Short mmCIF file of C-alpha atoms in Angstrom, two decimals:
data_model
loop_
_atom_site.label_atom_id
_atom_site.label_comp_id
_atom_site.label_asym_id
_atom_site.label_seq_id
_atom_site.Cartn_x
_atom_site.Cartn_y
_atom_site.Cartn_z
CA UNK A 1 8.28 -40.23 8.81
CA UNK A 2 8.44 -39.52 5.36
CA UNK A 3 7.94 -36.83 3.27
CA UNK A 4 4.51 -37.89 2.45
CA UNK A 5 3.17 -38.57 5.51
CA UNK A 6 4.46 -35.62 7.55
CA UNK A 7 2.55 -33.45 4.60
CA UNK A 8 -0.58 -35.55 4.74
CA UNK A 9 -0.38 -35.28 8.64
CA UNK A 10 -1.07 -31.41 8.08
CA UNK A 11 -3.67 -31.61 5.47
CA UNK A 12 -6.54 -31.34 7.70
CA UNK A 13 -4.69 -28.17 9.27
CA UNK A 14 -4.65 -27.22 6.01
CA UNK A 15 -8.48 -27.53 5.12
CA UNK A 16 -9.25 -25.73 8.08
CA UNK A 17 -6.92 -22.65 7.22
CA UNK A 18 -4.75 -23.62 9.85
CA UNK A 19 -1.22 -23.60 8.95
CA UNK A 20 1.09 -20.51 8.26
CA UNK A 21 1.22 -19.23 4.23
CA UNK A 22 4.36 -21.20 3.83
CA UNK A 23 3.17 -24.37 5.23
CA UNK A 24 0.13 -23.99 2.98
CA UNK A 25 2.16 -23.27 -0.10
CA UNK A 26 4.04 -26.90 0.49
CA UNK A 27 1.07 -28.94 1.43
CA UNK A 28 -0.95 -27.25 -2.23
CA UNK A 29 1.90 -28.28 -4.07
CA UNK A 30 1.84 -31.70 -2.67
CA UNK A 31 -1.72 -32.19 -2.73
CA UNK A 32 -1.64 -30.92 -6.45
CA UNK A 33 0.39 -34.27 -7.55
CA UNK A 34 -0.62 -36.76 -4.91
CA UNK A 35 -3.88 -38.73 -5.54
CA UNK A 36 -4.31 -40.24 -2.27
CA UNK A 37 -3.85 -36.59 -0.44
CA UNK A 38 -6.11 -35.10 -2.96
CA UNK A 39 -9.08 -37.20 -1.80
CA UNK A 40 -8.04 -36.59 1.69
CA UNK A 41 -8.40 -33.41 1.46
CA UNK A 42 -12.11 -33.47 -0.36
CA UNK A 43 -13.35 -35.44 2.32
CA UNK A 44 -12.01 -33.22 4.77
CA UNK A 45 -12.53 -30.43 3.21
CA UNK A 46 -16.15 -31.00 2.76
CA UNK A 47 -16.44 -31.37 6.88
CA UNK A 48 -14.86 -28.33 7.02
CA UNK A 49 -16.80 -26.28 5.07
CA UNK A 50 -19.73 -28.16 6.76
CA UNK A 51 -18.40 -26.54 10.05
CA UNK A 52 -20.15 -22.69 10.03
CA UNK A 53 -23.83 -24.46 10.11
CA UNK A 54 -23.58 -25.14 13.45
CA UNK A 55 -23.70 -21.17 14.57
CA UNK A 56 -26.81 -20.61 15.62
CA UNK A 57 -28.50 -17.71 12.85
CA UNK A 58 -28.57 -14.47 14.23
CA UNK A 59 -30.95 -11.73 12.19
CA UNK A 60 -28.55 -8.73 11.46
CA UNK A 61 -29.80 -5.29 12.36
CA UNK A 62 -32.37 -4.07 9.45
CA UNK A 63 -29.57 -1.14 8.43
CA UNK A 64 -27.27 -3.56 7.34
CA UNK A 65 -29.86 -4.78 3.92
CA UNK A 66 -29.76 -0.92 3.17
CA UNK A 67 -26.07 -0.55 3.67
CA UNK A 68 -25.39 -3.78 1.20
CA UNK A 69 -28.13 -2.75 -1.02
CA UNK A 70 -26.43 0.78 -1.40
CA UNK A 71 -22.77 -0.65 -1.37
CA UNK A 72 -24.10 -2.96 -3.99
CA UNK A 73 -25.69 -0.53 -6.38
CA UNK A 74 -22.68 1.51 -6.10
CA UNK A 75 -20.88 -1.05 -7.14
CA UNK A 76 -22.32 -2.15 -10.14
CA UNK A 77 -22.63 1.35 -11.01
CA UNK A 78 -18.66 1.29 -11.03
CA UNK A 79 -18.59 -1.56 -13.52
CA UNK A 80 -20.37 0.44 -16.12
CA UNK A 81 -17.31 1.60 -18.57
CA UNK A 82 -19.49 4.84 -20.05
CA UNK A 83 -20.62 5.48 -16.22
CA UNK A 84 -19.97 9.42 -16.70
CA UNK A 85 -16.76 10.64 -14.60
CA UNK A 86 -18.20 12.94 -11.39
CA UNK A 87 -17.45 16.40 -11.24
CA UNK A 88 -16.44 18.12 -8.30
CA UNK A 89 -18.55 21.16 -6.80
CA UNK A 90 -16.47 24.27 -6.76
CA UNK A 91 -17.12 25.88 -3.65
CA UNK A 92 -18.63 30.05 -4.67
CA UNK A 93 -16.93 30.61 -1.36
CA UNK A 94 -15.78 29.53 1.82
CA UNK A 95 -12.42 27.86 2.46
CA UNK A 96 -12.43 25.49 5.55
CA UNK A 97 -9.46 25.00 7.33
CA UNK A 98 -7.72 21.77 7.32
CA UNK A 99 -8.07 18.77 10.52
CA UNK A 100 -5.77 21.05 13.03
CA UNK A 101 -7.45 23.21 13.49
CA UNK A 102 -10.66 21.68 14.19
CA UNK A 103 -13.10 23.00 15.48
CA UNK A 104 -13.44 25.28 12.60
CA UNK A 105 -12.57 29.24 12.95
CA UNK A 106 -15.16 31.76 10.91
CA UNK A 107 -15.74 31.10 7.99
CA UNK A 108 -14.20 33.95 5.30
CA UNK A 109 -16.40 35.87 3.54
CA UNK A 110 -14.46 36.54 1.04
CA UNK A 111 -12.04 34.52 -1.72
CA UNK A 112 -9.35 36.08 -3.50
CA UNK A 113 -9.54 35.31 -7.09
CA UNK A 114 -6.37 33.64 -7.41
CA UNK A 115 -7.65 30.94 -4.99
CA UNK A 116 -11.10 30.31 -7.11
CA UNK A 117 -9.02 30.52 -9.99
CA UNK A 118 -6.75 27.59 -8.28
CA UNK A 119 -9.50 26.19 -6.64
CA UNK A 120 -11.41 25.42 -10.09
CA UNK A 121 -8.00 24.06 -11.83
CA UNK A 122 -7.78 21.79 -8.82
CA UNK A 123 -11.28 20.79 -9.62
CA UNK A 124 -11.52 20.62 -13.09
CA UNK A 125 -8.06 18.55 -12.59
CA UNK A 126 -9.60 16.43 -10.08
CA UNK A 127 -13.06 15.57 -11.86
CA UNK A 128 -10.88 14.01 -14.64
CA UNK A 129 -9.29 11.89 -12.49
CA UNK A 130 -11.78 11.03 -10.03
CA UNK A 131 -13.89 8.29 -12.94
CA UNK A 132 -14.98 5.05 -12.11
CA UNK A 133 -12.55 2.37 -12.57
CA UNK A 134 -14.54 -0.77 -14.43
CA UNK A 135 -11.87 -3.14 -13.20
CA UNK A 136 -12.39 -4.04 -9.59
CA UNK A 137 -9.23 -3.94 -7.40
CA UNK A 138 -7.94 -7.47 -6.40
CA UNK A 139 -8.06 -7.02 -2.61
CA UNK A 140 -11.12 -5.69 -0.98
CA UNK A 141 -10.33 -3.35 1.72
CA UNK A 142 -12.38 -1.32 3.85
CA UNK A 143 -11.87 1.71 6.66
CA UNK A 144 -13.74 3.08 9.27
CA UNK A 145 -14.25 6.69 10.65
CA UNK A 146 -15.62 8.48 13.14
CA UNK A 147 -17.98 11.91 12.47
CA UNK A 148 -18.82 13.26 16.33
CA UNK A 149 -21.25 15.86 16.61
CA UNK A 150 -21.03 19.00 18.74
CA UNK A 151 -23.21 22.21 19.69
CA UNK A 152 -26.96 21.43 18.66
CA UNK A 153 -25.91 18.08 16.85
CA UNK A 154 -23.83 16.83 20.21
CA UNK A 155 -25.62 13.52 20.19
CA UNK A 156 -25.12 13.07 16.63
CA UNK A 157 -22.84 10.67 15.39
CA UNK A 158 -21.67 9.33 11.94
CA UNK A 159 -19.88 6.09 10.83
CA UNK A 160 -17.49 6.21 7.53
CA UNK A 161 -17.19 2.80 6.08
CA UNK A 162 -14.72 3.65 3.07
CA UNK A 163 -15.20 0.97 0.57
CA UNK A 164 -12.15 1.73 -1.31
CA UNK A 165 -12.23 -1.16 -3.92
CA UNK A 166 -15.45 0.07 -4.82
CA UNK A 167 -14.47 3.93 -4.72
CA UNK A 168 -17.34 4.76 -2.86
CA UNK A 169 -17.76 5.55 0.91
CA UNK A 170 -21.13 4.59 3.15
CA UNK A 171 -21.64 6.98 6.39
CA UNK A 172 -24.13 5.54 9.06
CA UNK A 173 -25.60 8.43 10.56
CA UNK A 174 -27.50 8.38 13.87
CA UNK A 175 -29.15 10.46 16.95
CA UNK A 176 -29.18 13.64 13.61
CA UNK A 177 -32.52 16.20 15.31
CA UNK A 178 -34.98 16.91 12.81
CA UNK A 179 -34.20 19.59 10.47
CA UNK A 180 -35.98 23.39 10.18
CA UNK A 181 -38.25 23.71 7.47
CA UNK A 182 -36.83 24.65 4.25
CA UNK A 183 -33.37 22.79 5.19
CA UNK A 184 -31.48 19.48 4.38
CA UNK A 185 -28.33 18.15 5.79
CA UNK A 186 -25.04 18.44 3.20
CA UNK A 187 -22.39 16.52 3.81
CA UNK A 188 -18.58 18.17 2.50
CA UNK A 189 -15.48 16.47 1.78
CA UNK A 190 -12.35 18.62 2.81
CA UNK A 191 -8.96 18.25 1.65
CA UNK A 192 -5.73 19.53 3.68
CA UNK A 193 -6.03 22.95 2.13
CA UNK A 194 -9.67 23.34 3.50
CA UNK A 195 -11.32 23.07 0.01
CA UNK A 196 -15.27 21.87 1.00
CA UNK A 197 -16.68 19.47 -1.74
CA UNK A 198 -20.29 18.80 -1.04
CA UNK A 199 -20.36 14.66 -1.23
CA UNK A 200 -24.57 14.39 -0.43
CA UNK A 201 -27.50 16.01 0.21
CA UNK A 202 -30.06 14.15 2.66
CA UNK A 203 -32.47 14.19 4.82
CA UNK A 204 -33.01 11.63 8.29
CA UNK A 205 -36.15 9.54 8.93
CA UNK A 206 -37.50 9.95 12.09
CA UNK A 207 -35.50 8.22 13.91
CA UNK A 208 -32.73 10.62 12.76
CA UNK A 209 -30.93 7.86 11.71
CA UNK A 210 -29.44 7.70 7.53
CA UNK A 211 -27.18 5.79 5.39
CA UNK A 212 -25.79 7.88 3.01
CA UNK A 213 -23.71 7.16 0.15
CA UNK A 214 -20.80 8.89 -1.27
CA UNK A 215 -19.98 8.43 -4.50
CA UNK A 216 -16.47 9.40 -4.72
CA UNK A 217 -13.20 8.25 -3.82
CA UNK A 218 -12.07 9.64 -0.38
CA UNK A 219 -8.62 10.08 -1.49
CA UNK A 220 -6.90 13.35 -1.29
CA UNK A 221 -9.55 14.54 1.82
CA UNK A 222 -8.57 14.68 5.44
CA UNK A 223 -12.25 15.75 6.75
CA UNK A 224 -15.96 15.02 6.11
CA UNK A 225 -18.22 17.51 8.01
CA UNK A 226 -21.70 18.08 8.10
CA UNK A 227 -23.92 21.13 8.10
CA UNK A 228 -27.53 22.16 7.60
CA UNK A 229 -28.33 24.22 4.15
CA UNK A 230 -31.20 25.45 1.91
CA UNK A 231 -33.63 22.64 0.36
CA UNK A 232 -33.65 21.02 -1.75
CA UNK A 233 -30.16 20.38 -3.62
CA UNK A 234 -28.00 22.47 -0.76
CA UNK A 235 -25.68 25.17 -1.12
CA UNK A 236 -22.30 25.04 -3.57
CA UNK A 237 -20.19 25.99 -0.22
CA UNK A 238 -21.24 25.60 2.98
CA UNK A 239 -22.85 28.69 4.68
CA UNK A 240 -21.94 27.85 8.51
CA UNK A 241 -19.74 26.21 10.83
CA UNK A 242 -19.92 22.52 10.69
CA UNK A 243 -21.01 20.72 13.87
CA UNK A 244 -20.66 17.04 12.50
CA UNK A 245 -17.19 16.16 11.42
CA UNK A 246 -14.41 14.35 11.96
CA UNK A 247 -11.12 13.08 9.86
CA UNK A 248 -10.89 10.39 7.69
CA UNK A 249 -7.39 8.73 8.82
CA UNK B 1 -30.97 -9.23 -2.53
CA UNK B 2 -32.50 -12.23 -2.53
CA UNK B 3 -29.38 -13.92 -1.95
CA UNK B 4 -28.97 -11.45 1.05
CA UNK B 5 -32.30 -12.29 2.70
CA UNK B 6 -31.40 -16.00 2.47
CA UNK B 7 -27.75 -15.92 3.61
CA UNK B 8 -27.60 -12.40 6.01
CA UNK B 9 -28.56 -14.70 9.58
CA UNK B 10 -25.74 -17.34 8.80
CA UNK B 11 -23.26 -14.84 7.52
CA UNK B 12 -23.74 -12.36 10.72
CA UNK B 13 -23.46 -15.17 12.87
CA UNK B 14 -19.87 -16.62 11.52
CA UNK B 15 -19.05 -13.39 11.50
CA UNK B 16 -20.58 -12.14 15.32
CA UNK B 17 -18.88 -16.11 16.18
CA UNK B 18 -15.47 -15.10 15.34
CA UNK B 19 -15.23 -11.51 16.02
CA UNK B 20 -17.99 -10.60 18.77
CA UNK B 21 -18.56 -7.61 17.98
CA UNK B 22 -22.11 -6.17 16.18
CA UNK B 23 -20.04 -2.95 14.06
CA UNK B 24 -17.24 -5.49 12.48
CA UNK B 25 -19.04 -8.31 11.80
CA UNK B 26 -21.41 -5.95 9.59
CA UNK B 27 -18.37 -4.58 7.62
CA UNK B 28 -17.50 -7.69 7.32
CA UNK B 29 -20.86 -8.92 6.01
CA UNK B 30 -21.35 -6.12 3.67
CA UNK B 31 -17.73 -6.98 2.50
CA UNK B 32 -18.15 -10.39 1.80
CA UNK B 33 -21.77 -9.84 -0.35
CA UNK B 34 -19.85 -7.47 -2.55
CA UNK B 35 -17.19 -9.30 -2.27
CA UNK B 36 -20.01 -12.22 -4.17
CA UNK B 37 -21.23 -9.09 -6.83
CA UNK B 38 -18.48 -8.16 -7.64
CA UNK B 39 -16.70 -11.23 -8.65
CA UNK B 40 -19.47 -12.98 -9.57
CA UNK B 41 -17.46 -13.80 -12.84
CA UNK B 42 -14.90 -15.87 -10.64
CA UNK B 43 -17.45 -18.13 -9.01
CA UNK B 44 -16.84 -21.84 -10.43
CA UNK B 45 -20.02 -23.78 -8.71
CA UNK B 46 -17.75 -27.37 -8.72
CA UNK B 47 -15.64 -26.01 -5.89
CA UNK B 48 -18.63 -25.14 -3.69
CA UNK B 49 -21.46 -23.73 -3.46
CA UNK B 50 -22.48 -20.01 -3.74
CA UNK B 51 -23.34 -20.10 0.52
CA UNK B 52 -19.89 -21.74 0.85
CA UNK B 53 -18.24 -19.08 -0.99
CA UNK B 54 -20.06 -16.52 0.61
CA UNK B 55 -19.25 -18.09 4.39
CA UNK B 56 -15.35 -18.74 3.60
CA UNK B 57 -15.54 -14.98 2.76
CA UNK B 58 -17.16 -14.37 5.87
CA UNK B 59 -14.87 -16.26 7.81
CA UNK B 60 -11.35 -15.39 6.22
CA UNK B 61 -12.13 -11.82 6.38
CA UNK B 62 -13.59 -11.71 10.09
CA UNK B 63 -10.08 -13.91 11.03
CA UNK B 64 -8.43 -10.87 9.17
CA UNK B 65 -10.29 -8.71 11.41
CA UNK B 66 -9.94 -11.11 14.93
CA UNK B 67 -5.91 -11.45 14.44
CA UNK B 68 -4.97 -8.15 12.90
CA UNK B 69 -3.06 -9.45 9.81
CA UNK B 70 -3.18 -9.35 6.18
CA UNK B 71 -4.42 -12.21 4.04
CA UNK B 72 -0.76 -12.42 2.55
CA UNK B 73 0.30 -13.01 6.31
CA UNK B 74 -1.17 -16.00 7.02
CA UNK B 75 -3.71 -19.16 4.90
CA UNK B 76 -6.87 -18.03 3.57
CA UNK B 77 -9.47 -20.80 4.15
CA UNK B 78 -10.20 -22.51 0.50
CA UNK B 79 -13.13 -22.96 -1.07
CA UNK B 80 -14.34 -26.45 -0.31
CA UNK B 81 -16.69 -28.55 -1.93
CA UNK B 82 -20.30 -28.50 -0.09
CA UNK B 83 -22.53 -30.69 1.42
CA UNK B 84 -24.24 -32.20 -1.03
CA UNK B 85 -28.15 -31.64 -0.48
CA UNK B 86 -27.30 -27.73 -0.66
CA UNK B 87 -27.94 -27.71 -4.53
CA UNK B 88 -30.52 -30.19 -4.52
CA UNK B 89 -33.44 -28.47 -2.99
CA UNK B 90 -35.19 -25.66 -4.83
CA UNK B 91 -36.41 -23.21 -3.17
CA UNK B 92 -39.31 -24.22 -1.57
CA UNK B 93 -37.03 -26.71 0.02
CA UNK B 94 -34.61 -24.32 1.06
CA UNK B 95 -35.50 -23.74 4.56
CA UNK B 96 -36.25 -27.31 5.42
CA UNK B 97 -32.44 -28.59 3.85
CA UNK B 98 -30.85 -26.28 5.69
CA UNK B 99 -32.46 -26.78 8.90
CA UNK B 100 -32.04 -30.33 8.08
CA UNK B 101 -28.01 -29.44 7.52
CA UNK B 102 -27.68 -27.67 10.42
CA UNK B 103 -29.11 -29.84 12.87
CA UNK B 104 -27.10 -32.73 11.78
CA UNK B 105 -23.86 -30.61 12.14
CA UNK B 106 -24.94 -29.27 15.44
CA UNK B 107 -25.24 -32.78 16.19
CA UNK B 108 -21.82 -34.44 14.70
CA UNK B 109 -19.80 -31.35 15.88
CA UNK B 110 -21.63 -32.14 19.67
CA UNK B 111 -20.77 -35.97 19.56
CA UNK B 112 -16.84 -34.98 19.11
CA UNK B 113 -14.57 -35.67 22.06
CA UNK B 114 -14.09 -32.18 23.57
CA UNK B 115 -10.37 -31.94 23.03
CA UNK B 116 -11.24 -32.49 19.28
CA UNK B 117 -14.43 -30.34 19.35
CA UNK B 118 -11.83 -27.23 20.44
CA UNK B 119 -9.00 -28.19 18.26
CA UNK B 120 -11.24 -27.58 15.37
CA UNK B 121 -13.55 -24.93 16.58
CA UNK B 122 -9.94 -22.59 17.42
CA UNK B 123 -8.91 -23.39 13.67
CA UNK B 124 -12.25 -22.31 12.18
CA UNK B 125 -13.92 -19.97 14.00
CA UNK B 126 -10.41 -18.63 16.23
CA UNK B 127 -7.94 -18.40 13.64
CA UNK B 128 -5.06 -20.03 14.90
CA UNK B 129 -2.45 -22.18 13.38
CA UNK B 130 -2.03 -25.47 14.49
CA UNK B 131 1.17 -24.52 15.85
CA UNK B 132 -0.55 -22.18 17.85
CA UNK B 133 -3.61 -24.02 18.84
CA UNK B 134 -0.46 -26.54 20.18
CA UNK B 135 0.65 -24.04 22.25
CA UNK B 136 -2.66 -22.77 23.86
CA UNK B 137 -3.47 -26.17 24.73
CA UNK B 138 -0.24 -27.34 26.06
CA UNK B 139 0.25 -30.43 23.74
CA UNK B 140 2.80 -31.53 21.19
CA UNK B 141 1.90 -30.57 17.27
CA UNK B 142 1.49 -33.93 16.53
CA UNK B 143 -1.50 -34.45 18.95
CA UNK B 144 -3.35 -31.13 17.41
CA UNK B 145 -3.01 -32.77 14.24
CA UNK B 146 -4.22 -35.83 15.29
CA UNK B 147 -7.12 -34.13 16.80
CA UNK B 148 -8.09 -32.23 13.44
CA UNK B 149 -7.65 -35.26 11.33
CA UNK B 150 -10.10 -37.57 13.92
CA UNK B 151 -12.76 -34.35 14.09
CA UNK B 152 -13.08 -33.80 10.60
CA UNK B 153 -12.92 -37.54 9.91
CA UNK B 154 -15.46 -38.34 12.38
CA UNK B 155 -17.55 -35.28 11.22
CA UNK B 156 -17.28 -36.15 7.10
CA UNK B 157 -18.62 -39.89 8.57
CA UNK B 158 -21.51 -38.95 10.62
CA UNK B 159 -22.83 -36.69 7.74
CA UNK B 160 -21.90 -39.31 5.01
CA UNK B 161 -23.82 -41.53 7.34
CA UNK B 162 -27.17 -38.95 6.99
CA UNK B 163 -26.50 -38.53 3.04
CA UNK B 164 -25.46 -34.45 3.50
CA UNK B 165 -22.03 -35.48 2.00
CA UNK B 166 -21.40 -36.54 -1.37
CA UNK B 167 -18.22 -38.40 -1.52
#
């Protein structure tokens, strides 16, 4: 068999994403300077692509058009070069401790100045950093987390989808009990150290489901936890123990 | 979102078809449309249409999912020309093309000798090399890609034969 034909033998492998990177390196080369394999593959390639109608539709769940509505927004937000840089919420007091030692001890009452002072620097250096890139990354990745809840918010749970080309993170909340009057749900990014950033301020719909998105990078956190606080914009640190959390990684 | 109200049922369904399961094929899905907004600049409507792009997205990234590797591990699917009443229809005339499409492929990909039927279907919607698909079925290489080249053959025929493909 020659050259030729052993590579056209594969080009319908190759059309259907079948063959190994190398193998598909060889036969694109090929293809690239053979006439006869190049029209080949369009006709075969065409049935391929032709191959996905025959799934039978399936209607996604309604959430999804709200979580690719809010993913999208986000991300043409991000491709806005003058989109202002976000600033980090420096946390009056409070300093959560870091994913060991979940779930979370009492909370101090009390900062030592040199810690603000540190804890501000961090922010202030952070909030420079933390800008929208208006160059998309090449390769789209995303992660997943789990938030469980415990206590009063036991059947509460909360899905992290990390969008990290995008910089932004979606969390699908469900089973969250309707809130006290007077009270939202804030959501807090922790790093290592157990410095709370508050990511979002919402509230559930009836169901006590929510998809809530956070518009900064998730780099540089270990937690996200959730807690109840004061309506309407929440407090600057969180004022109890968080029964929502979980780590991100 | 228009273009996520017309595409959401087919995309779900490649991606609930490869993978199975309702949480990853939405990551997936979600992926994929930004995938479409964000690179909107890098579409180039001669190699396909924007529902082809959108579906090999769909697909390449749910394989990613199914078989645990990286794209630089393996082939990504290429963008391949559509069929060709897809940009002919406005939309008014979307529904009824597609059904039209879809029916015809249901019916082509049915009318395939089983063995071929599967040889494709594992490529597509499994994943698997041909090397591998030779090994799960217990026959030489050279049969799988005899299979492949009959299926799509037969398949590019049968809706040349119905005018969905413009050769």
């Amino acid at each position: 068999m020659s050259d030729h034909e052993e590579l056209e033998s594969s080009v319908a492998a190759w059309v259907l994403g079948a063959l190994e990177a190398d193998e598909a390196a060889s036969i694109r080369v090929h293809v690239e300077g053979c006439a006869t394999c190049q029209q080949t593959a369009a006709r075969l390639g065409r049935a391929a692509a032709a191959l996905p109608l025959e799934v039978e539709e399936i209607s996604p769940p309604a959430r999804l058009r709200e979580r690719v509505y809010v993913a999208a927004a986000a991300a043409r937000a991000s491709t806005v070069p003058s989109a202002p840089a976000r600033k980090r919420v420096v946390p009056a007091r409070g300093r959560w401790k870091p994913a060991a030692s979940i779930p979370f001890g009492p909370l101090p009452v009390l900062v030592a100045a040199a810690t603000v002072v540190l804890a501000l620097l961090i922010g202030l250096a952070a909030g420079n950093v933390i800008g929208r890139n208006s160059v998309p990354p090449a390769a789209a990745q995303v992660a997943r987390y789990q938030l469980v809840g415990h206590g009063t918010l036991a059947g509460a749970r909360g899905t992290v989808v990390n969008l990290k080309v995008e910089g932004v993170a979606l969390v699908d909340f469900s089973g969250l009990p309707p809130l006290a009057k007077g009270k939202v749900y804030q959501l807090w990014l922790i790093t290592p150290g157990g410095h709370p950033d508050s990511a979002a301020v919402f509230v559930p719909d009836s169901n006590g489901g929510k998809v809530v998105l956070v518009g900064l990078p998730l780099n540089g956190y270990s937690q996200m936890a959730v807690t109840a606080e004061d309506a309407p914009n929440g407090s600057p640190a969180p004022s109890q123990q968080p029964e929502l959390y979980g780590n991100l990684g | 979102m228009e273009l996520y109200d017309r595409y959401a049922g087919l995309s779900y369904a490649v991606a609930m078809r490869v993978l199975g399961d309702p949480a990853r094929a939405e990551d997936v899905v979600q992926e994929a449309f930004l995938k479409i907004w964000t690179n909107a600049a890098g579409f180039d409507p001669k190699k396909g249409s924007l529902r082809t792009w959108l579906i090999t997205a769909v697909r390449n990234r749910s394989i990613d999912y199914l078989r645990g590797r990286g794209a630089h591990e393996r082939q990504e699917l290429e963008l391949q020309p559509d069929l060709a009443s897809t940009s002919a229809h406005s939309d008014p005339w979307h529904e009824v093309s597609l059904g039209l499409e879809r029916a015809a492929v249901r019916e082509a990909v049915g009318s395939l000798p089983a063995e071929q039927r599967q040889a494709v279907q594992l490529a597509y919607f499994g994943g698997y090399s041909q090397s591998e698909i030779a090994g799960i079925t217990h026959v030489p290489l050279s049969t799988v890609k005899g299979r492949m080249r009959l299926a799509l053959e037969k398949l590019s025929s049968y809706l040349l034969g119905r005018g969905l493909v413009g050769v």
